[in-house]
């Protein structure tokens, strides 16, 4: 086994902050690689997003795979086992919560990917060969698994003893401050500023409690828009609150299979601006009708109106997934707007078909205006003849 693929058994194990930093450095390097690759791939596509230079696109992805393997070897390969061990120890010590089973599955998946990457590093293909390119390409999903999800392992490994509230209020103080905050909320003077989840799965929210032109920073546990939330502390400023409040854990994702490094190939798409221009340049009713129908087209190369409806529906799902009172309310509004867009799309389709059925052209009196006007004619009048000299008079 090569030294780059695993630490020496008898060597010193990295301390926890170094493990988290190694994972962070790998994620940052992968973000740079991804951005550079997307820039290169953009050069291989036409104006609608279709790949037209397949060989150049393949070369860009091969360079991406090579750089990703080098980044993993540099930043993560010596530390993966120690990082996962530290993360599992921290996970075992956390209080029961809904997200722990999912995190355990993530750690198991990262361990499996590390094993696959280590096997390839220990048995590399011939340099510069097609087999080497295929090997690196096969490693890409495992490398992106670490780029996408190692933040969970590094957060767990970086957990400190300060995960629980160090300075809880007495029961009487908690009741008093909760009543003050609830009264301020009814007056519209409880200004929420930041929110996160603690290790036990409970939401923590910072808010400014305004009373008699004076503002106090308070921390709330629970959904501020639902009954049952409580004030768990008051502080002079955010820094003081951060030292004693439960530390934030990584937030979740809307869809479990999401990956910032494995986005699907973009579908061909025509912008609304281009469709509007098509109508401006049209002379036949059918051309204007086609532009409208392109905006309402469904399927793989859906038009802008259909994409807008998809955006609203996805945003509704996101708001609902927040699992808060206000999130559910916003989700309902977005869902209703999506239905309105669906109705609007059908209306536009019908109008476009009616426009195309007119079988008409613009009347000829709508003449174009020349953008380049001719220069004024140069004056070519003959020069004025010189005056005849007047002879001097003599007496």
One Martini backbone bead per residue (centre of mass of N, CA, C, O) as a GRO file, in nm:
protein
  395
    1UNK     BB    1   0.095   0.035   0.024
    2UNK     BB    2   0.080   0.354  -0.015
    3UNK     BB    3   0.140   0.643   0.156
    4UNK     BB    4  -0.096   0.811   0.014
    5UNK     BB    5  -0.343   0.601   0.097
    6UNK     BB    6  -0.209   0.567   0.396
    7UNK     BB    7  -0.125   0.559   0.705
    8UNK     BB    8   0.089   0.478   0.923
    9UNK     BB    9   0.038   0.271   1.186
   10UNK     BB   10   0.278   0.417   1.379
   11UNK     BB   11   0.181   0.684   1.336
   12UNK     BB   12   0.064   0.982   1.386
   13UNK     BB   13  -0.238   1.107   1.457
   14UNK     BB   14  -0.441   1.328   1.369
   15UNK     BB   15  -0.590   1.593   1.459
   16UNK     BB   16  -0.905   1.701   1.435
   17UNK     BB   17  -0.868   1.976   1.284
   18UNK     BB   18  -0.697   1.850   1.053
   19UNK     BB   19  -0.918   1.673   0.938
   20UNK     BB   20  -1.123   1.896   0.870
   21UNK     BB   21  -0.924   2.058   0.689
   22UNK     BB   22  -0.878   1.843   0.475
   23UNK     BB   23  -1.171   1.831   0.377
   24UNK     BB   24  -1.197   2.130   0.307
   25UNK     BB   25  -0.966   2.149   0.097
   26UNK     BB   26  -1.093   1.949  -0.097
   27UNK     BB   27  -1.356   2.101  -0.151
   28UNK     BB   28  -1.224   2.357  -0.264
   29UNK     BB   29  -1.074   2.222  -0.498
   30UNK     BB   30  -1.327   2.099  -0.632
   31UNK     BB   31  -1.464   2.369  -0.693
   32UNK     BB   32  -1.250   2.466  -0.890
   33UNK     BB   33  -1.263   2.232  -1.088
   34UNK     BB   34  -1.563   2.265  -1.160
   35UNK     BB   35  -1.545   2.554  -1.271
   36UNK     BB   36  -1.336   2.495  -1.494
   37UNK     BB   37  -1.504   2.280  -1.640
   38UNK     BB   38  -1.753   2.450  -1.708
   39UNK     BB   39  -1.599   2.651  -1.882
   40UNK     BB   40  -1.502   2.441  -2.091
   41UNK     BB   41  -1.788   2.327  -2.168
   42UNK     BB   42  -1.911   2.592  -2.276
   43UNK     BB   43  -1.718   2.586  -2.536
   44UNK     BB   44  -1.888   2.312  -2.649
   45UNK     BB   45  -2.142   2.492  -2.687
   46UNK     BB   46  -2.419   2.622  -2.779
   47UNK     BB   47  -2.665   2.860  -2.735
   48UNK     BB   48  -2.859   2.603  -2.613
   49UNK     BB   49  -2.651   2.373  -2.474
   50UNK     BB   50  -2.527   2.205  -2.695
   51UNK     BB   51  -2.315   1.961  -2.785
   52UNK     BB   52  -2.052   2.014  -3.054
   53UNK     BB   53  -1.771   1.922  -2.892
   54UNK     BB   54  -1.695   1.618  -2.791
   55UNK     BB   55  -1.382   1.601  -2.764
   56UNK     BB   56  -1.350   1.849  -2.578
   57UNK     BB   57  -1.533   1.744  -2.352
   58UNK     BB   58  -1.368   1.487  -2.290
   59UNK     BB   59  -1.106   1.639  -2.215
   60UNK     BB   60  -1.224   1.800  -1.976
   61UNK     BB   61  -1.301   1.548  -1.807
   62UNK     BB   62  -1.021   1.422  -1.790
   63UNK     BB   63  -0.893   1.661  -1.640
   64UNK     BB   64  -1.082   1.648  -1.400
   65UNK     BB   65  -1.014   1.362  -1.300
   66UNK     BB   66  -0.714   1.413  -1.252
   67UNK     BB   67  -0.741   1.651  -1.048
   68UNK     BB   68  -0.911   1.495  -0.837
   69UNK     BB   69  -0.704   1.279  -0.764
   70UNK     BB   70  -0.484   1.477  -0.672
   71UNK     BB   71  -0.650   1.609  -0.446
   72UNK     BB   72  -0.696   1.356  -0.279
   73UNK     BB   73  -0.400   1.277  -0.237
   74UNK     BB   74  -0.320   1.544  -0.092
   75UNK     BB   75  -0.567   1.583   0.133
   76UNK     BB   76  -0.710   1.278   0.209
   77UNK     BB   77  -0.569   0.996   0.195
   78UNK     BB   78  -0.415   1.012   0.488
   79UNK     BB   79  -0.725   1.071   0.656
   80UNK     BB   80  -0.987   0.896   0.629
   81UNK     BB   81  -0.983   0.699   0.868
   82UNK     BB   82  -0.957   0.910   1.096
   83UNK     BB   83  -1.209   1.071   1.023
   84UNK     BB   84  -1.419   0.840   1.050
   85UNK     BB   85  -1.356   0.765   1.340
   86UNK     BB   86  -1.421   1.041   1.466
   87UNK     BB   87  -1.713   1.056   1.361
   88UNK     BB   88  -1.821   0.797   1.501
   89UNK     BB   89  -1.765   0.880   1.789
   90UNK     BB   90  -1.943   1.135   1.786
   91UNK     BB   91  -2.208   0.995   1.703
   92UNK     BB   92  -2.232   0.810   1.957
   93UNK     BB   93  -2.256   1.079   2.160
   94UNK     BB   94  -2.518   1.159   2.061
   95UNK     BB   95  -2.823   1.241   2.072
   96UNK     BB   96  -3.115   1.155   1.988
   97UNK     BB   97  -3.205   1.157   1.629
   98UNK     BB   98  -3.325   1.165   1.305
   99UNK     BB   99  -3.029   1.212   1.154
  100UNK     BB  100  -2.833   0.975   1.238
  101UNK     BB  101  -2.893   0.752   1.028
  102UNK     BB  102  -2.806   0.917   0.782
  103UNK     BB  103  -2.514   0.970   0.873
  104UNK     BB  104  -2.428   0.675   0.890
  105UNK     BB  105  -2.469   0.621   0.587
  106UNK     BB  106  -2.263   0.828   0.489
  107UNK     BB  107  -2.013   0.705   0.624
  108UNK     BB  108  -2.033   0.434   0.478
  109UNK     BB  109  -2.008   0.553   0.192
  110UNK     BB  110  -1.730   0.686   0.231
  111UNK     BB  111  -1.580   0.426   0.296
  112UNK     BB  112  -1.635   0.285   0.024
  113UNK     BB  113  -1.500   0.503  -0.151
  114UNK     BB  114  -1.219   0.489  -0.022
  115UNK     BB  115  -1.165   0.198  -0.109
  116UNK     BB  116  -1.178   0.245  -0.416
  117UNK     BB  117  -0.956   0.459  -0.430
  118UNK     BB  118  -0.728   0.294  -0.300
  119UNK     BB  119  -0.719   0.070  -0.510
  120UNK     BB  120  -0.634   0.259  -0.746
  121UNK     BB  121  -0.375   0.375  -0.612
  122UNK     BB  122  -0.238   0.086  -0.576
  123UNK     BB  123  -0.355   0.017  -0.897
  124UNK     BB  124  -0.238   0.161  -1.144
  125UNK     BB  125  -0.239   0.256  -1.446
  126UNK     BB  126  -0.104   0.337  -1.723
  127UNK     BB  127   0.043   0.604  -1.819
  128UNK     BB  128  -0.163   0.758  -2.066
  129UNK     BB  129  -0.387   0.563  -2.084
  130UNK     BB  130  -0.703   0.447  -2.133
  131UNK     BB  131  -0.717   0.304  -1.856
  132UNK     BB  132  -0.662   0.555  -1.685
  133UNK     BB  133  -0.907   0.716  -1.775
  134UNK     BB  134  -1.116   0.504  -1.683
  135UNK     BB  135  -1.034   0.497  -1.387
  136UNK     BB  136  -1.090   0.796  -1.324
  137UNK     BB  137  -1.385   0.797  -1.412
  138UNK     BB  138  -1.475   0.581  -1.196
  139UNK     BB  139  -1.389   0.778  -0.948
  140UNK     BB  140  -1.571   1.029  -0.957
  141UNK     BB  141  -1.814   0.945  -0.771
  142UNK     BB  142  -1.628   0.911  -0.516
  143UNK     BB  143  -1.510   1.198  -0.508
  144UNK     BB  144  -1.791   1.347  -0.494
  145UNK     BB  145  -1.881   1.226  -0.232
  146UNK     BB  146  -1.668   1.380  -0.067
  147UNK     BB  147  -1.738   1.666  -0.168
  148UNK     BB  148  -2.046   1.658  -0.076
  149UNK     BB  149  -2.022   1.485   0.237
  150UNK     BB  150  -1.767   1.551   0.428
  151UNK     BB  151  -1.896   1.768   0.615
  152UNK     BB  152  -2.012   1.565   0.814
  153UNK     BB  153  -1.748   1.439   0.912
  154UNK     BB  154  -1.603   1.707   0.994
  155UNK     BB  155  -1.814   1.802   1.197
  156UNK     BB  156  -1.795   1.560   1.385
  157UNK     BB  157  -1.482   1.571   1.434
  158UNK     BB  158  -1.523   1.889   1.541
  159UNK     BB  159  -1.642   1.827   1.794
  160UNK     BB  160  -1.730   1.954   2.104
  161UNK     BB  161  -1.820   2.009   2.440
  162UNK     BB  162  -2.019   2.259   2.326
  163UNK     BB  163  -2.316   2.124   2.247
  164UNK     BB  164  -2.429   2.237   2.510
  165UNK     BB  165  -2.587   2.426   2.722
  166UNK     BB  166  -2.408   2.615   2.967
  167UNK     BB  167  -2.641   2.861   3.040
  168UNK     BB  168  -2.906   2.808   3.184
  169UNK     BB  169  -3.204   2.890   3.276
  170UNK     BB  170  -3.422   2.932   3.485
  171UNK     BB  171  -3.747   2.867   3.506
  172UNK     BB  172  -3.829   3.160   3.570
  173UNK     BB  173  -3.658   3.302   3.350
  174UNK     BB  174  -3.774   3.155   3.109
  175UNK     BB  175  -4.065   3.248   3.143
  176UNK     BB  176  -4.015   3.554   3.132
  177UNK     BB  177  -3.868   3.568   2.853
  178UNK     BB  178  -4.091   3.433   2.690
  179UNK     BB  179  -4.310   3.644   2.745
  180UNK     BB  180  -4.157   3.883   2.625
  181UNK     BB  181  -4.124   3.761   2.338
  182UNK     BB  182  -4.425   3.717   2.278
  183UNK     BB  183  -4.506   4.013   2.305
  184UNK     BB  184  -4.314   4.113   2.080
  185UNK     BB  185  -4.437   3.944   1.854
  186UNK     BB  186  -4.721   4.076   1.864
  187UNK     BB  187  -4.582   4.370   1.798
  188UNK     BB  188  -4.339   4.320   1.590
  189UNK     BB  189  -4.048   4.300   1.798
  190UNK     BB  190  -3.933   4.017   1.671
  191UNK     BB  191  -3.613   3.976   1.530
  192UNK     BB  192  -3.505   3.761   1.308
  193UNK     BB  193  -3.157   3.640   1.215
  194UNK     BB  194  -3.102   3.324   1.304
  195UNK     BB  195  -3.060   2.968   1.202
  196UNK     BB  196  -3.049   2.635   1.359
  197UNK     BB  197  -2.925   2.309   1.431
  198UNK     BB  198  -2.899   2.086   1.667
  199UNK     BB  199  -2.797   1.773   1.765
  200UNK     BB  200  -3.110   1.708   1.868
  201UNK     BB  201  -3.301   1.862   1.631
  202UNK     BB  202  -3.322   2.153   1.732
  203UNK     BB  203  -3.419   2.469   1.690
  204UNK     BB  204  -3.222   2.771   1.656
  205UNK     BB  205  -3.291   3.120   1.744
  206UNK     BB  206  -3.213   3.443   1.664
  207UNK     BB  207  -3.311   3.752   1.844
  208UNK     BB  208  -3.460   4.072   1.860
  209UNK     BB  209  -3.564   4.235   2.152
  210UNK     BB  210  -3.802   4.491   2.155
  211UNK     BB  211  -3.794   4.749   2.424
  212UNK     BB  212  -3.806   5.064   2.468
  213UNK     BB  213  -3.564   5.109   2.256
  214UNK     BB  214  -3.461   4.817   2.330
  215UNK     BB  215  -3.208   4.561   2.266
  216UNK     BB  216  -3.222   4.196   2.277
  217UNK     BB  217  -3.046   3.905   2.270
  218UNK     BB  218  -3.206   3.600   2.174
  219UNK     BB  219  -3.282   3.251   2.237
  220UNK     BB  220  -3.452   2.997   2.053
  221UNK     BB  221  -3.662   2.708   2.102
  222UNK     BB  222  -3.800   2.639   1.816
  223UNK     BB  223  -4.080   2.739   1.653
  224UNK     BB  224  -4.172   3.073   1.629
  225UNK     BB  225  -4.470   2.990   1.478
  226UNK     BB  226  -4.510   2.796   1.720
  227UNK     BB  227  -4.606   2.638   1.972
  228UNK     BB  228  -4.355   2.609   2.252
  229UNK     BB  229  -4.153   2.813   2.255
  230UNK     BB  230  -3.824   2.915   2.388
  231UNK     BB  231  -3.619   3.078   2.602
  232UNK     BB  232  -3.251   3.011   2.659
  233UNK     BB  233  -3.134   3.315   2.615
  234UNK     BB  234  -2.920   3.604   2.689
  235UNK     BB  235  -2.733   3.867   2.506
  236UNK     BB  236  -2.507   4.107   2.395
  237UNK     BB  237  -2.404   3.911   2.155
  238UNK     BB  238  -2.316   3.685   1.916
  239UNK     BB  239  -2.050   3.586   2.037
  240UNK     BB  240  -2.161   3.500   2.310
  241UNK     BB  241  -2.371   3.302   2.200
  242UNK     BB  242  -2.169   3.110   2.045
  243UNK     BB  243  -2.019   2.999   2.312
  244UNK     BB  244  -2.305   2.860   2.453
  245UNK     BB  245  -2.443   2.747   2.227
  246UNK     BB  246  -2.543   2.526   2.026
  247UNK     BB  247  -2.408   2.386   1.772
  248UNK     BB  248  -2.411   2.356   1.448
  249UNK     BB  249  -2.545   2.158   1.205
  250UNK     BB  250  -2.582   2.021   0.922
  251UNK     BB  251  -2.775   2.066   0.676
  252UNK     BB  252  -2.993   1.971   0.457
  253UNK     BB  253  -3.175   1.828   0.181
  254UNK     BB  254  -3.414   1.805  -0.054
  255UNK     BB  255  -3.242   1.584  -0.213
  256UNK     BB  256  -3.062   1.294  -0.174
  257UNK     BB  257  -2.931   1.300  -0.493
  258UNK     BB  258  -2.767   1.541  -0.468
  259UNK     BB  259  -2.517   1.724  -0.685
  260UNK     BB  260  -2.272   1.967  -0.750
  261UNK     BB  261  -2.087   1.756  -0.956
  262UNK     BB  262  -2.367   1.603  -1.104
  263UNK     BB  263  -2.498   1.746  -1.331
  264UNK     BB  264  -2.701   1.763  -1.570
  265UNK     BB  265  -2.741   1.802  -1.881
  266UNK     BB  266  -2.828   2.061  -2.047
  267UNK     BB  267  -3.099   2.174  -2.186
  268UNK     BB  268  -3.237   2.305  -2.435
  269UNK     BB  269  -3.260   2.676  -2.448
  270UNK     BB  270  -3.490   2.945  -2.475
  271UNK     BB  271  -3.518   3.264  -2.438
  272UNK     BB  272  -3.729   3.523  -2.393
  273UNK     BB  273  -3.563   3.731  -2.544
  274UNK     BB  274  -3.550   3.568  -2.812
  275UNK     BB  275  -3.855   3.540  -2.858
  276UNK     BB  276  -3.916   3.838  -2.872
  277UNK     BB  277  -3.734   3.888  -3.116
  278UNK     BB  278  -3.889   3.703  -3.311
  279UNK     BB  279  -4.143   3.880  -3.312
  280UNK     BB  280  -4.015   4.145  -3.412
  281UNK     BB  281  -3.903   3.993  -3.688
  282UNK     BB  282  -4.170   3.925  -3.778
  283UNK     BB  283  -4.429   3.881  -4.058
  284UNK     BB  284  -4.568   3.627  -3.970
  285UNK     BB  285  -4.797   3.476  -3.772
  286UNK     BB  286  -4.649   3.199  -3.747
  287UNK     BB  287  -4.389   3.308  -3.613
  288UNK     BB  288  -4.521   3.421  -3.356
  289UNK     BB  289  -4.655   3.156  -3.274
  290UNK     BB  290  -4.392   2.990  -3.236
  291UNK     BB  291  -4.281   3.155  -3.002
  292UNK     BB  292  -4.511   3.092  -2.805
  293UNK     BB  293  -4.490   2.781  -2.820
  294UNK     BB  294  -4.198   2.769  -2.708
  295UNK     BB  295  -4.282   2.876  -2.417
  296UNK     BB  296  -4.492   2.603  -2.386
  297UNK     BB  297  -4.311   2.382  -2.400
  298UNK     BB  298  -4.262   2.040  -2.342
  299UNK     BB  299  -4.021   1.861  -2.179
  300UNK     BB  300  -3.697   1.853  -2.239
  301UNK     BB  301  -3.740   2.140  -2.417
  302UNK     BB  302  -3.857   2.348  -2.237
  303UNK     BB  303  -4.012   2.627  -2.172
  304UNK     BB  304  -4.023   2.906  -1.972
  305UNK     BB  305  -4.304   2.854  -1.844
  306UNK     BB  306  -4.245   2.564  -1.752
  307UNK     BB  307  -3.994   2.635  -1.583
  308UNK     BB  308  -4.144   2.818  -1.385
  309UNK     BB  309  -4.324   2.601  -1.270
  310UNK     BB  310  -4.094   2.422  -1.164
  311UNK     BB  311  -3.980   2.631  -0.969
  312UNK     BB  312  -4.231   2.661  -0.791
  313UNK     BB  313  -4.259   2.364  -0.709
  314UNK     BB  314  -3.976   2.333  -0.582
  315UNK     BB  315  -4.007   2.568  -0.378
  316UNK     BB  316  -4.245   2.439  -0.231
  317UNK     BB  317  -4.091   2.191  -0.135
  318UNK     BB  318  -3.884   2.347   0.030
  319UNK     BB  319  -4.074   2.495   0.225
  320UNK     BB  320  -4.198   2.232   0.338
  321UNK     BB  321  -3.917   2.103   0.435
  322UNK     BB  322  -3.875   2.298   0.684
  323UNK     BB  323  -4.101   2.244   0.904
  324UNK     BB  324  -4.276   2.509   0.919
  325UNK     BB  325  -4.521   2.725   0.937
  326UNK     BB  326  -4.419   2.930   0.724
  327UNK     BB  327  -4.331   2.723   0.512
  328UNK     BB  328  -4.618   2.608   0.459
  329UNK     BB  329  -4.741   2.874   0.365
  330UNK     BB  330  -4.549   2.924   0.126
  331UNK     BB  331  -4.607   2.658  -0.019
  332UNK     BB  332  -4.901   2.722  -0.083
  333UNK     BB  333  -4.847   2.972  -0.256
  334UNK     BB  334  -4.661   2.841  -0.468
  335UNK     BB  335  -4.863   2.629  -0.563
  336UNK     BB  336  -5.072   2.832  -0.664
  337UNK     BB  337  -4.885   2.970  -0.870
  338UNK     BB  338  -4.836   2.717  -1.039
  339UNK     BB  339  -5.133   2.689  -1.131
  340UNK     BB  340  -5.142   2.962  -1.275
  341UNK     BB  341  -4.922   2.900  -1.480
  342UNK     BB  342  -5.069   2.664  -1.608
  343UNK     BB  343  -5.306   2.830  -1.705
  344UNK     BB  344  -5.141   3.035  -1.869
  345UNK     BB  345  -5.014   2.833  -2.065
  346UNK     BB  346  -5.279   2.745  -2.198
  347UNK     BB  347  -5.359   3.027  -2.298
  348UNK     BB  348  -5.112   3.074  -2.477
  349UNK     BB  349  -5.154   2.835  -2.662
  350UNK     BB  350  -5.428   2.922  -2.775
  351UNK     BB  351  -5.336   3.197  -2.882
  352UNK     BB  352  -5.117   3.087  -3.073
  353UNK     BB  353  -5.308   2.919  -3.251
  354UNK     BB  354  -5.485   3.158  -3.337
  355UNK     BB  355  -5.259   3.319  -3.467
  356UNK     BB  356  -5.179   3.100  -3.678
  357UNK     BB  357  -5.480   3.090  -3.808
  358UNK     BB  358  -5.482   3.370  -3.963
  359UNK     BB  359  -5.307   3.390  -4.211
  360UNK     BB  360  -5.090   3.640  -4.178
  361UNK     BB  361  -4.965   3.965  -4.254
  362UNK     BB  362  -4.802   4.240  -4.261
  363UNK     BB  363  -4.851   4.538  -4.366
  364UNK     BB  364  -4.684   4.742  -4.598
  365UNK     BB  365  -4.702   5.023  -4.433
  366UNK     BB  366  -4.486   4.877  -4.244
  367UNK     BB  367  -4.214   5.025  -4.278
  368UNK     BB  368  -3.897   5.044  -4.278
  369UNK     BB  369  -3.608   5.176  -4.117
  370UNK     BB  370  -3.325   5.313  -4.178
  371UNK     BB  371  -3.026   5.298  -4.004
  372UNK     BB  372  -2.865   5.399  -4.262
  373UNK     BB  373  -2.812   5.707  -4.362
  374UNK     BB  374  -2.757   5.916  -4.600
  375UNK     BB  375  -2.560   6.142  -4.702
  376UNK     BB  376  -2.524   6.445  -4.773
  377UNK     BB  377  -2.486   6.628  -5.034
  378UNK     BB  378  -2.237   6.761  -5.218
  379UNK     BB  379  -2.136   7.068  -5.301
  380UNK     BB  380  -2.088   7.169  -5.675
  381UNK     BB  381  -2.046   7.458  -5.719
  382UNK     BB  382  -1.917   7.696  -5.885
  383UNK     BB  383  -1.696   7.920  -5.870
  384UNK     BB  384  -1.644   8.240  -5.809
  385UNK     BB  385  -1.571   8.494  -5.989
  386UNK     BB  386  -1.363   8.732  -6.020
  387UNK     BB  387  -1.327   9.052  -5.982
  388UNK     BB  388  -1.310   9.333  -6.153
  389UNK     BB  389  -1.098   9.574  -6.186
  390UNK     BB  390  -1.085   9.909  -6.094
  391UNK     BB  391  -1.005  10.186  -6.236
  392UNK     BB  392  -0.830  10.452  -6.181
  393UNK     BB  393  -0.874  10.781  -6.119
  394UNK     BB  394  -0.800  11.084  -6.310
  395UNK     BB  395  -0.734  11.434  -6.321
   0.00000   0.00000   0.00000
